[in-house]
mmCIF file of C-alpha atoms in Angstrom:
data_model
loop_
_atom_site.group_PDB
_atom_site.id
_atom_site.type_symbol
_atom_site.label_atom_id
_atom_site.label_comp_id
_atom_site.label_asym_id
_atom_site.label_seq_id
_atom_site.Cartn_x
_atom_site.Cartn_y
_atom_site.Cartn_z
ATOM 1 C CA MET A 1 -52.625 39.526 -60.225
ATOM 2 C CA SER A 2 -49.236 37.930 -60.937
ATOM 3 C CA VAL A 3 -49.105 34.469 -62.511
ATOM 4 C CA ASP A 4 -46.451 31.805 -62.882
ATOM 5 C CA ARG A 5 -45.033 30.682 -66.209
ATOM 6 C CA ASP A 6 -47.943 28.276 -66.742
ATOM 7 C CA GLY A 7 -50.478 31.046 -66.230
ATOM 8 C CA HIS A 8 -51.558 29.912 -62.723
ATOM 9 C CA PRO A 9 -51.778 32.342 -59.806
ATOM 10 C CA PRO A 10 -49.043 31.687 -57.211
ATOM 11 C CA PHE A 11 -50.388 29.739 -54.297
ATOM 12 C CA ARG A 12 -49.265 27.369 -51.610
ATOM 13 C CA ARG A 13 -50.345 23.728 -51.852
ATOM 14 C CA TYR A 14 -51.680 23.030 -48.343
ATOM 15 C CA ARG A 15 -53.202 19.807 -49.588
ATOM 16 C CA ARG A 16 -49.747 18.211 -49.845
ATOM 17 C CA LEU A 17 -49.808 17.525 -46.098
ATOM 18 C CA ARG A 18 -53.357 16.162 -46.057
ATOM 19 C CA GLN A 19 -53.107 13.291 -48.508
ATOM 20 C CA SER A 20 -52.657 10.394 -46.100
ATOM 21 C CA ALA A 21 -53.191 9.515 -42.457
ATOM 22 C CA GLY A 22 -49.438 9.587 -41.926
ATOM 23 C CA LEU A 23 -49.062 13.062 -43.421
ATOM 24 C CA ARG A 24 -51.996 14.355 -41.404
ATOM 25 C CA ARG A 25 -50.436 13.004 -38.207
ATOM 26 C CA PHE A 26 -47.117 14.586 -39.230
ATOM 27 C CA ALA A 27 -48.690 18.032 -39.589
ATOM 28 C CA ARG A 28 -51.087 17.801 -36.634
ATOM 29 C CA GLU A 29 -50.856 20.767 -34.255
ATOM 30 C CA THR A 30 -53.018 19.516 -31.393
ATOM 31 C CA LEU A 31 -52.763 16.031 -29.903
ATOM 32 C CA LEU A 32 -54.974 14.313 -27.372
ATOM 33 C CA HIS A 33 -53.662 11.790 -24.875
ATOM 34 C CA PRO A 34 -55.632 9.582 -22.468
ATOM 35 C CA GLY A 35 -53.587 11.176 -19.715
ATOM 36 C CA ASP A 36 -55.355 14.450 -20.539
ATOM 37 C CA PHE A 37 -58.678 13.006 -19.411
ATOM 38 C CA ILE A 38 -60.281 13.104 -15.964
ATOM 39 C CA TYR A 39 -63.161 10.648 -15.605
ATOM 40 C CA PRO A 40 -66.127 11.570 -13.360
ATOM 41 C CA LEU A 41 -67.314 8.817 -11.015
ATOM 42 C CA PHE A 42 -70.662 8.829 -9.196
ATOM 43 C CA VAL A 43 -70.237 6.892 -5.980
ATOM 44 C CA THR A 44 -73.296 5.632 -4.168
ATOM 45 C CA PHE A 45 -74.163 3.670 -1.026
ATOM 46 C CA GLY A 46 -74.845 -0.043 -0.844
ATOM 47 C CA THR A 47 -72.880 -2.956 -2.254
ATOM 48 C CA GLY A 48 -72.764 -4.496 -5.694
ATOM 49 C CA VAL A 49 -74.364 -1.400 -7.245
ATOM 50 C CA ARG A 50 -73.691 -0.539 -10.881
ATOM 51 C CA ARG A 51 -76.738 1.447 -12.005
ATOM 52 C CA GLU A 52 -76.809 3.110 -15.423
ATOM 53 C CA VAL A 53 -77.938 6.743 -15.500
ATOM 54 C CA PRO A 54 -80.941 6.822 -17.883
ATOM 55 C CA SER A 55 -80.008 10.139 -19.503
ATOM 56 C CA MET A 56 -76.309 9.227 -19.805
ATOM 57 C CA PRO A 57 -75.729 5.936 -21.670
ATOM 58 C CA ASP A 58 -72.763 3.934 -20.283
ATOM 59 C CA VAL A 59 -72.407 6.200 -17.238
ATOM 60 C CA TYR A 60 -73.141 4.522 -13.907
ATOM 61 C CA GLN A 61 -73.734 5.106 -10.228
ATOM 62 C CA ILE A 62 -71.255 2.741 -8.560
ATOM 63 C CA SER A 63 -70.942 1.524 -4.984
ATOM 64 C CA VAL A 64 -67.604 1.699 -3.207
ATOM 65 C CA ASP A 65 -66.940 -2.038 -3.502
ATOM 66 C CA GLN A 66 -67.092 -1.776 -7.310
ATOM 67 C CA LEU A 67 -64.501 0.997 -7.607
ATOM 68 C CA GLU A 68 -61.398 -1.173 -7.883
ATOM 69 C CA ARG A 69 -62.696 -2.763 -11.072
ATOM 70 C CA GLU A 70 -63.553 0.656 -12.485
ATOM 71 C CA ALA A 71 -60.157 2.118 -11.579
ATOM 72 C CA ASN A 72 -58.268 -0.788 -13.124
ATOM 73 C CA GLU A 73 -60.220 -0.404 -16.360
ATOM 74 C CA LEU A 74 -59.381 3.307 -16.512
ATOM 75 C CA LEU A 75 -55.695 2.734 -15.816
ATOM 76 C CA SER A 76 -55.531 0.028 -18.474
ATOM 77 C CA LEU A 77 -56.788 2.620 -20.939
ATOM 78 C CA GLY A 78 -54.229 5.206 -19.832
ATOM 79 C CA VAL A 79 -56.748 7.414 -17.993
ATOM 80 C CA GLY A 80 -54.969 8.267 -14.768
ATOM 81 C CA SER A 81 -57.360 10.669 -12.984
ATOM 82 C CA VAL A 82 -60.898 10.570 -11.616
ATOM 83 C CA ILE A 83 -63.120 13.102 -9.899
ATOM 84 C CA LEU A 84 -65.641 11.822 -7.346
ATOM 85 C CA PHE A 85 -69.235 12.865 -6.776
ATOM 86 C CA GLY A 86 -71.156 11.338 -3.887
ATOM 87 C CA ILE A 87 -74.727 10.090 -3.598
ATOM 88 C CA PRO A 88 -75.338 9.562 0.144
ATOM 89 C CA GLU A 89 -77.891 7.208 1.636
ATOM 90 C CA VAL A 90 -79.237 9.992 3.865
ATOM 91 C CA LYS A 91 -79.425 13.690 3.017
ATOM 92 C CA ASP A 92 -80.080 16.580 5.422
ATOM 93 C CA ASP A 93 -80.200 20.366 5.428
ATOM 94 C CA GLU A 94 -76.530 20.741 6.379
ATOM 95 C CA ALA A 95 -74.990 18.230 3.957
ATOM 96 C CA SER A 96 -73.551 16.154 6.788
ATOM 97 C CA ASP A 97 -72.434 13.229 4.627
ATOM 98 C CA ALA A 98 -70.162 15.560 2.663
ATOM 99 C CA TYR A 99 -67.803 15.982 5.632
ATOM 100 C CA ASP A 100 -68.549 12.834 7.637
ATOM 101 C CA PRO A 101 -65.304 10.798 7.886
ATOM 102 C CA GLU A 102 -67.439 7.777 6.899
ATOM 103 C CA GLY A 103 -69.286 9.674 4.158
ATOM 104 C CA VAL A 104 -69.598 7.997 0.782
ATOM 105 C CA VAL A 105 -66.865 10.018 -0.928
ATOM 106 C CA GLN A 106 -64.415 9.659 1.961
ATOM 107 C CA ARG A 107 -64.884 5.874 1.852
ATOM 108 C CA ALA A 108 -64.437 5.937 -1.913
ATOM 109 C CA ILE A 109 -61.193 7.898 -1.638
ATOM 110 C CA ARG A 110 -59.757 5.421 0.864
ATOM 111 C CA GLU A 111 -60.770 2.454 -1.285
ATOM 112 C CA LEU A 112 -59.289 3.884 -4.480
ATOM 113 C CA LYS A 113 -56.011 4.859 -2.809
ATOM 114 C CA ARG A 114 -55.790 1.370 -1.279
ATOM 115 C CA ALA A 115 -56.579 -0.533 -4.451
ATOM 116 C CA THR A 116 -54.930 1.708 -7.066
ATOM 117 C CA PRO A 117 -52.527 4.179 -5.408
ATOM 118 C CA GLU A 118 -51.213 5.316 -8.798
ATOM 119 C CA LEU A 119 -54.655 6.660 -9.762
ATOM 120 C CA MET A 120 -54.995 10.400 -9.048
ATOM 121 C CA VAL A 121 -58.198 10.975 -7.087
ATOM 122 C CA MET A 122 -59.928 14.336 -6.999
ATOM 123 C CA GLY A 123 -62.845 15.156 -4.738
ATOM 124 C CA ASP A 124 -65.631 17.467 -5.832
ATOM 125 C CA VAL A 125 -66.490 19.819 -2.946
ATOM 126 C CA CYS A 126 -70.084 21.040 -2.913
ATOM 127 C CA CYS A 127 -73.217 20.509 -0.845
ATOM 128 C CA CYS A 128 -75.865 20.017 -3.525
ATOM 129 C CA GLU A 129 -75.594 16.214 -3.650
ATOM 130 C CA TYR A 130 -75.923 15.977 0.134
ATOM 131 C CA THR A 131 -78.756 18.379 0.980
ATOM 132 C CA THR A 132 -82.447 17.484 1.051
ATOM 133 C CA HIS A 133 -83.254 20.616 -0.988
ATOM 134 C CA GLY A 134 -80.525 20.101 -3.597
ATOM 135 C CA HIS A 135 -78.965 23.533 -3.200
ATOM 136 C CA CYS A 136 -75.258 24.210 -2.793
ATOM 137 C CA GLY A 137 -75.249 25.257 0.857
ATOM 138 C CA ILE A 138 -77.197 26.270 3.928
ATOM 139 C CA LEU A 139 -80.418 28.074 3.069
ATOM 140 C CA ASP A 140 -81.679 31.352 4.469
ATOM 141 C CA GLY A 141 -85.258 31.208 3.218
ATOM 142 C CA GLU A 142 -84.795 30.319 -0.435
ATOM 143 C CA ILE A 143 -81.329 31.935 -0.714
ATOM 144 C CA VAL A 144 -78.050 30.070 -0.188
ATOM 145 C CA ASP A 145 -76.243 31.719 2.728
ATOM 146 C CA ASN A 146 -72.746 32.266 1.324
ATOM 147 C CA ASP A 147 -70.761 32.731 4.525
ATOM 148 C CA ARG A 148 -72.413 29.982 6.593
ATOM 149 C CA THR A 149 -71.840 27.583 3.684
ATOM 150 C CA LEU A 150 -68.099 28.292 3.665
ATOM 151 C CA THR A 151 -67.713 26.461 6.973
ATOM 152 C CA LEU A 152 -69.244 23.295 5.501
ATOM 153 C CA LEU A 153 -67.031 23.476 2.438
ATOM 154 C CA ALA A 154 -63.905 23.833 4.562
ATOM 155 C CA ARG A 155 -64.939 20.832 6.675
ATOM 156 C CA THR A 156 -65.551 18.801 3.508
ATOM 157 C CA ALA A 157 -62.133 19.657 2.078
ATOM 158 C CA VAL A 158 -60.410 18.633 5.315
ATOM 159 C CA ALA A 159 -62.429 15.384 5.497
ATOM 160 C CA GLN A 160 -61.379 14.497 1.950
ATOM 161 C CA ALA A 161 -57.776 15.365 2.765
ATOM 162 C CA GLN A 162 -57.854 13.085 5.803
ATOM 163 C CA ALA A 163 -59.185 10.293 3.576
ATOM 164 C CA GLY A 164 -56.182 10.700 1.263
ATOM 165 C CA VAL A 165 -57.501 12.635 -1.728
ATOM 166 C CA ASP A 166 -54.888 14.031 -4.158
ATOM 167 C CA ILE A 167 -56.749 17.251 -5.086
ATOM 168 C CA VAL A 168 -59.857 19.001 -3.778
ATOM 169 C CA ALA A 169 -62.097 20.703 -6.327
ATOM 170 C CA PRO A 170 -64.671 23.223 -5.034
ATOM 171 C CA SER A 171 -67.604 23.542 -7.442
ATOM 172 C CA ASP A 172 -70.121 25.471 -5.347
ATOM 173 C CA MET A 173 -69.286 29.004 -6.593
ATOM 174 C CA MET A 174 -69.567 30.596 -3.140
ATOM 175 C CA ASP A 175 -67.509 33.780 -2.804
ATOM 176 C CA GLY A 176 -64.403 33.253 -0.680
ATOM 177 C CA ARG A 177 -64.517 29.441 -0.647
ATOM 178 C CA VAL A 178 -60.939 28.948 -1.879
ATOM 179 C CA LYS A 179 -59.531 31.251 0.811
ATOM 180 C CA VAL A 180 -61.450 29.508 3.584
ATOM 181 C CA MET A 181 -60.575 26.038 2.299
ATOM 182 C CA ARG A 182 -56.885 26.902 1.945
ATOM 183 C CA GLU A 183 -56.771 28.208 5.503
ATOM 184 C CA ALA A 184 -58.581 25.138 6.843
ATOM 185 C CA LEU A 185 -56.342 22.713 4.948
ATOM 186 C CA ASP A 186 -53.182 24.500 6.072
ATOM 187 C CA ALA A 187 -54.344 24.555 9.683
ATOM 188 C CA ALA A 188 -55.113 20.823 9.528
ATOM 189 C CA GLY A 189 -51.634 20.000 8.236
ATOM 190 C CA TYR A 190 -52.451 19.723 4.533
ATOM 191 C CA ALA A 191 -50.539 22.716 3.206
ATOM 192 C CA SER A 192 -49.317 20.635 0.248
ATOM 193 C CA LEU A 193 -52.763 19.543 -0.933
ATOM 194 C CA PRO A 194 -53.652 21.349 -4.203
ATOM 195 C CA ILE A 195 -56.959 23.109 -4.859
ATOM 196 C CA LEU A 196 -58.439 22.782 -8.351
ATOM 197 C CA SER A 197 -61.166 25.399 -8.330
ATOM 198 C CA TYR A 198 -64.213 25.526 -10.567
ATOM 199 C CA ALA A 199 -63.369 29.208 -11.007
ATOM 200 C CA ALA A 200 -65.644 29.929 -13.970
ATOM 201 C CA LYS A 201 -68.760 27.812 -13.658
ATOM 202 C CA TYR A 202 -71.714 29.013 -15.672
ATOM 203 C CA ALA A 203 -75.413 28.645 -14.871
ATOM 204 C CA SER A 204 -75.905 26.304 -17.789
ATOM 205 C CA GLY A 205 -78.723 24.274 -19.281
ATOM 206 C CA PHE A 206 -76.144 21.605 -20.125
ATOM 207 C CA TYR A 207 -76.147 20.192 -16.565
ATOM 208 C CA GLY A 208 -79.488 18.377 -16.731
ATOM 209 C CA PRO A 209 -78.244 14.778 -17.061
ATOM 210 C CA PHE A 210 -75.661 15.335 -14.308
ATOM 211 C CA ARG A 211 -78.451 16.140 -11.887
ATOM 212 C CA ASP A 212 -80.001 12.774 -12.715
ATOM 213 C CA ALA A 213 -76.666 11.084 -12.070
ATOM 214 C CA ALA A 214 -75.871 12.942 -8.837
ATOM 215 C CA GLU A 215 -79.501 13.192 -7.704
ATOM 216 C CA SER A 216 -78.964 16.890 -7.048
ATOM 217 C CA THR A 217 -81.842 18.641 -8.809
ATOM 218 C CA PRO A 218 -82.863 21.709 -6.736
ATOM 219 C CA GLU A 219 -86.173 21.258 -4.939
ATOM 220 C CA PHE A 220 -87.109 24.807 -6.015
ATOM 221 C CA GLY A 221 -85.537 27.685 -7.918
ATOM 222 C CA ASP A 222 -82.163 27.412 -9.637
ATOM 223 C CA ARG A 223 -78.477 28.307 -9.148
ATOM 224 C CA ARG A 224 -78.281 31.586 -11.027
ATOM 225 C CA SER A 225 -77.583 33.550 -7.843
ATOM 226 C CA HIS A 226 -74.125 31.977 -7.555
ATOM 227 C CA GLN A 227 -73.229 30.424 -10.921
ATOM 228 C CA MET A 228 -72.156 32.772 -13.703
ATOM 229 C CA ASP A 229 -74.351 34.412 -16.338
ATOM 230 C CA PRO A 230 -73.687 32.709 -19.715
ATOM 231 C CA ALA A 231 -73.525 36.146 -21.334
ATOM 232 C CA ASN A 232 -70.378 37.135 -19.424
ATOM 233 C CA ALA A 233 -66.756 36.485 -20.393
ATOM 234 C CA ARG A 234 -64.821 39.310 -18.708
ATOM 235 C CA GLU A 235 -66.377 38.368 -15.370
ATOM 236 C CA ALA A 236 -64.866 34.885 -15.736
ATOM 237 C CA TYR A 237 -61.360 36.332 -15.680
ATOM 238 C CA LEU A 238 -62.181 38.239 -12.482
ATOM 239 C CA GLU A 239 -63.425 35.014 -10.889
ATOM 240 C CA ILE A 240 -60.313 33.124 -11.988
ATOM 241 C CA ALA A 241 -57.961 35.849 -10.736
ATOM 242 C CA ALA A 242 -59.757 35.957 -7.390
ATOM 243 C CA ASP A 243 -59.517 32.179 -6.927
ATOM 244 C CA ILE A 244 -55.804 32.163 -7.792
ATOM 245 C CA ASP A 245 -55.221 35.025 -5.345
ATOM 246 C CA GLU A 246 -57.056 33.035 -2.662
ATOM 247 C CA GLY A 247 -54.869 29.974 -3.205
ATOM 248 C CA ALA A 248 -56.182 27.947 -6.137
ATOM 249 C CA ASP A 249 -53.389 25.987 -7.826
ATOM 250 C CA ALA A 250 -55.350 25.201 -10.981
ATOM 251 C CA ILE A 251 -58.766 26.112 -12.337
ATOM 252 C CA ILE A 252 -61.757 24.591 -14.124
ATOM 253 C CA ILE A 253 -63.967 26.220 -16.734
ATOM 254 C CA LYS A 254 -67.408 24.607 -16.995
ATOM 255 C CA PRO A 255 -69.065 23.787 -19.390
ATOM 256 C CA ALA A 256 -66.453 23.441 -22.136
ATOM 257 C CA MET A 257 -68.073 23.418 -25.565
ATOM 258 C CA PRO A 258 -70.143 26.648 -25.337
ATOM 259 C CA TYR A 259 -67.279 28.492 -23.573
ATOM 260 C CA LEU A 260 -64.239 27.782 -25.753
ATOM 261 C CA ASP A 261 -63.698 31.547 -26.002
ATOM 262 C CA VAL A 262 -63.418 31.735 -22.206
ATOM 263 C CA ILE A 263 -60.933 28.838 -22.156
ATOM 264 C CA ALA A 264 -58.814 30.525 -24.832
ATOM 265 C CA GLY A 265 -58.957 33.872 -23.034
ATOM 266 C CA ALA A 266 -57.990 32.292 -19.728
ATOM 267 C CA ARG A 267 -55.080 30.461 -21.362
ATOM 268 C CA GLN A 268 -53.695 33.801 -22.571
ATOM 269 C CA ARG A 269 -54.074 35.473 -19.182
ATOM 270 C CA PHE A 270 -53.156 32.889 -16.531
ATOM 271 C CA ASP A 271 -50.150 30.591 -16.117
ATOM 272 C CA VAL A 272 -51.878 27.828 -14.174
ATOM 273 C CA PRO A 273 -53.177 24.446 -15.354
ATOM 274 C CA ILE A 274 -56.643 24.823 -16.880
ATOM 275 C CA ALA A 275 -59.136 21.976 -16.936
ATOM 276 C CA ALA A 276 -62.321 22.165 -18.962
ATOM 277 C CA TYR A 277 -65.413 20.205 -17.979
ATOM 278 C CA ASN A 278 -67.038 18.574 -21.011
ATOM 279 C CA VAL A 279 -70.324 18.293 -19.134
ATOM 280 C CA SER A 280 -73.192 15.823 -19.073
ATOM 281 C CA GLY A 281 -75.440 17.649 -21.546
ATOM 282 C CA GLU A 282 -72.649 17.825 -24.106
ATOM 283 C CA TYR A 283 -72.013 14.096 -23.636
ATOM 284 C CA SER A 284 -75.657 13.063 -23.812
ATOM 285 C CA MET A 285 -76.339 15.088 -26.960
ATOM 286 C CA VAL A 286 -73.465 13.426 -28.784
ATOM 287 C CA ARG A 287 -74.395 9.951 -27.556
ATOM 288 C CA ALA A 288 -78.058 10.385 -28.471
ATOM 289 C CA ALA A 289 -77.314 11.726 -31.930
ATOM 290 C CA GLY A 290 -74.746 8.988 -32.468
ATOM 291 C CA GLN A 291 -77.136 6.247 -31.398
ATOM 292 C CA ALA A 292 -79.797 7.687 -33.717
ATOM 293 C CA GLY A 293 -77.360 7.543 -36.601
ATOM 294 C CA TRP A 294 -77.485 11.303 -37.174
ATOM 295 C CA ILE A 295 -73.769 11.836 -36.622
ATOM 296 C CA ASP A 296 -70.572 9.786 -36.598
ATOM 297 C CA GLU A 297 -70.161 9.635 -32.809
ATOM 298 C CA ARG A 298 -66.466 8.808 -32.874
ATOM 299 C CA ARG A 299 -65.561 11.614 -35.258
ATOM 300 C CA VAL A 300 -67.698 14.179 -33.469
ATOM 301 C CA THR A 301 -66.405 13.188 -30.024
ATOM 302 C CA MET A 302 -62.768 13.426 -31.045
ATOM 303 C CA GLU A 303 -63.411 16.702 -32.855
ATOM 304 C CA LEU A 304 -65.032 18.179 -29.735
ATOM 305 C CA LEU A 305 -62.285 17.010 -27.394
ATOM 306 C CA THR A 306 -59.612 18.297 -29.762
ATOM 307 C CA SER A 307 -61.323 21.687 -29.912
ATOM 308 C CA ILE A 308 -61.178 21.911 -26.117
ATOM 309 C CA ARG A 309 -57.451 21.153 -26.105
ATOM 310 C CA ARG A 310 -56.900 23.551 -29.010
ATOM 311 C CA ALA A 311 -58.646 26.317 -27.048
ATOM 312 C CA GLY A 312 -56.049 25.900 -24.300
ATOM 313 C CA ALA A 313 -57.271 23.355 -21.753
ATOM 314 C CA SER A 314 -54.504 21.161 -20.363
ATOM 315 C CA GLN A 315 -56.953 18.578 -18.951
ATOM 316 C CA ILE A 316 -60.487 17.609 -19.919
ATOM 317 C CA ILE A 317 -63.047 16.249 -17.473
ATOM 318 C CA THR A 318 -65.160 14.077 -19.730
ATOM 319 C CA TYR A 319 -67.580 11.144 -19.735
ATOM 320 C CA HIS A 320 -66.143 10.221 -23.143
ATOM 321 C CA ALA A 321 -62.796 9.361 -21.535
ATOM 322 C CA LYS A 322 -63.009 5.577 -21.923
ATOM 323 C CA ASP A 323 -64.166 5.602 -25.532
ATOM 324 C CA ALA A 324 -61.767 8.381 -26.508
ATOM 325 C CA ALA A 325 -58.842 6.518 -24.919
ATOM 326 C CA LYS A 326 -59.724 3.384 -26.908
ATOM 327 C CA TRP A 327 -59.975 5.365 -30.133
ATOM 328 C CA LEU A 328 -56.639 7.071 -29.477
ATOM 329 C CA ARG A 329 -55.058 3.666 -29.011
ATOM 330 C CA GLU A 330 -56.445 2.567 -32.355
ATOM 331 C CA GLU A 331 -55.098 5.746 -33.950
ATOM 332 C CA TYR A 332 -51.666 5.915 -32.355
ATOM 333 C CA GLY A 333 -51.033 2.441 -30.962
ATOM 334 C CA ALA A 334 -50.777 1.201 -27.400
ATOM 335 C CA ALA A 335 -48.255 3.752 -26.114
ATOM 336 C CA SER A 336 -50.830 5.310 -23.782
ATOM 337 C CA THR A 337 -50.637 2.764 -21.019
ATOM 338 C CA ALA A 338 -50.969 2.957 -17.290
ATOM 339 C CA ALA A 339 -47.264 2.177 -16.984
ATOM 340 C CA GLU A 340 -46.445 5.192 -19.122
ATOM 341 C CA LEU A 341 -48.692 7.370 -16.961
ATOM 342 C CA VAL A 342 -46.945 6.456 -13.753
ATOM 343 C CA GLY A 343 -43.462 6.442 -15.266
ATOM 344 C CA GLY A 344 -43.069 2.685 -15.410
#
C-alpha cells in the first residue's frame, strides 16, 4: 500500500463536509419540502365531528364543515395537496355513496374547492369504504367481480370530477380500471382531469390502522386476490406499464417503506411522477415507538421520509405531513409557505 510523506495511507477526508449543520446542508443530496407531501383526510358525515382514530394518534375523522379549518392549517404549513377518503352514513352492497352526487366525498370536494381553491384535492376511488362487506367492489359469492366493479369505479370518478376534484386516484386494483375510468371521464367532458393510479399496491399488513380510520375492514377474507403479492417486484413494473398504457398520468406505490426497491426500480423505468404512500402502519409504528421513548420520533420520521424521496418518489402521501412540515421550517426557515406553493 502506498503512503504519503507522513506515513499515512492516502485517503479522502469525507468528514470535512460533516462538521457543522451548515456544511451538512451544503453537501445534502436529497431535500424534502412540504410541497412534496400529500395529506390524507378521512371525511365523515354529521357536523362538528373531529374524532381521533385510536390506532393513529393525531389523525382524525372530520366532518365536511370542519374541512376549511383543516385546509387552512395545511396551507399555512406549506402542504398544498390532500387526498380524500369517505366514511358514509349509510353503506350498501353497491357502494352507492361513492358515486352519489351528494356523497360524503363529493360534498367534501365542493367545500374544499370553495373555501381553499389553491389546495389541490385528490379523490381516492375505491368501493371498500362504502360497501357493507368492506370489499373493493361488487361480490360474486365471496369473490370481487372485476368487470362489474369497473362500472362503479367509472361512475365514482365522474362524480368526483363533477364535484371539482383536481385528480382522481383509483386504489382498488381491479384490472382495466384506468382504461374504463379514462373513457368515462373523456366521454363526460373531463379529458383534462389527471388519473393518479395506485399502480403497485401490495397486499400488506401495514394497512391495519387505515381500516380503523376508514372503517373498511373486510367482513370476511382479505384482498390478496387483487392486491399484489409482497414477494413480487417485477410484477409491479408490469402493473405500472399497464396503467400508463391505459391512461394513468402518474402512479402510486403503496406501501413505501418496505418497497423502496420497487420505488427505485420504477424511477429508473418510467418517466411519470411517482408518489409513494407512507401508510398507516408505518405511521403508527413510529408514533407508538416515539411516544414510548424508544426512538427519537422526529429523527426517525425525517429519515424515513428522506429515504422515500431518495428512492425516487416525487411526492409522499403521509400522515406525518404536518409535523414534518413544521420540522422543515425549523430546519430551513419559513420559506415553505402557502404563498410560495401557489406562486404568490
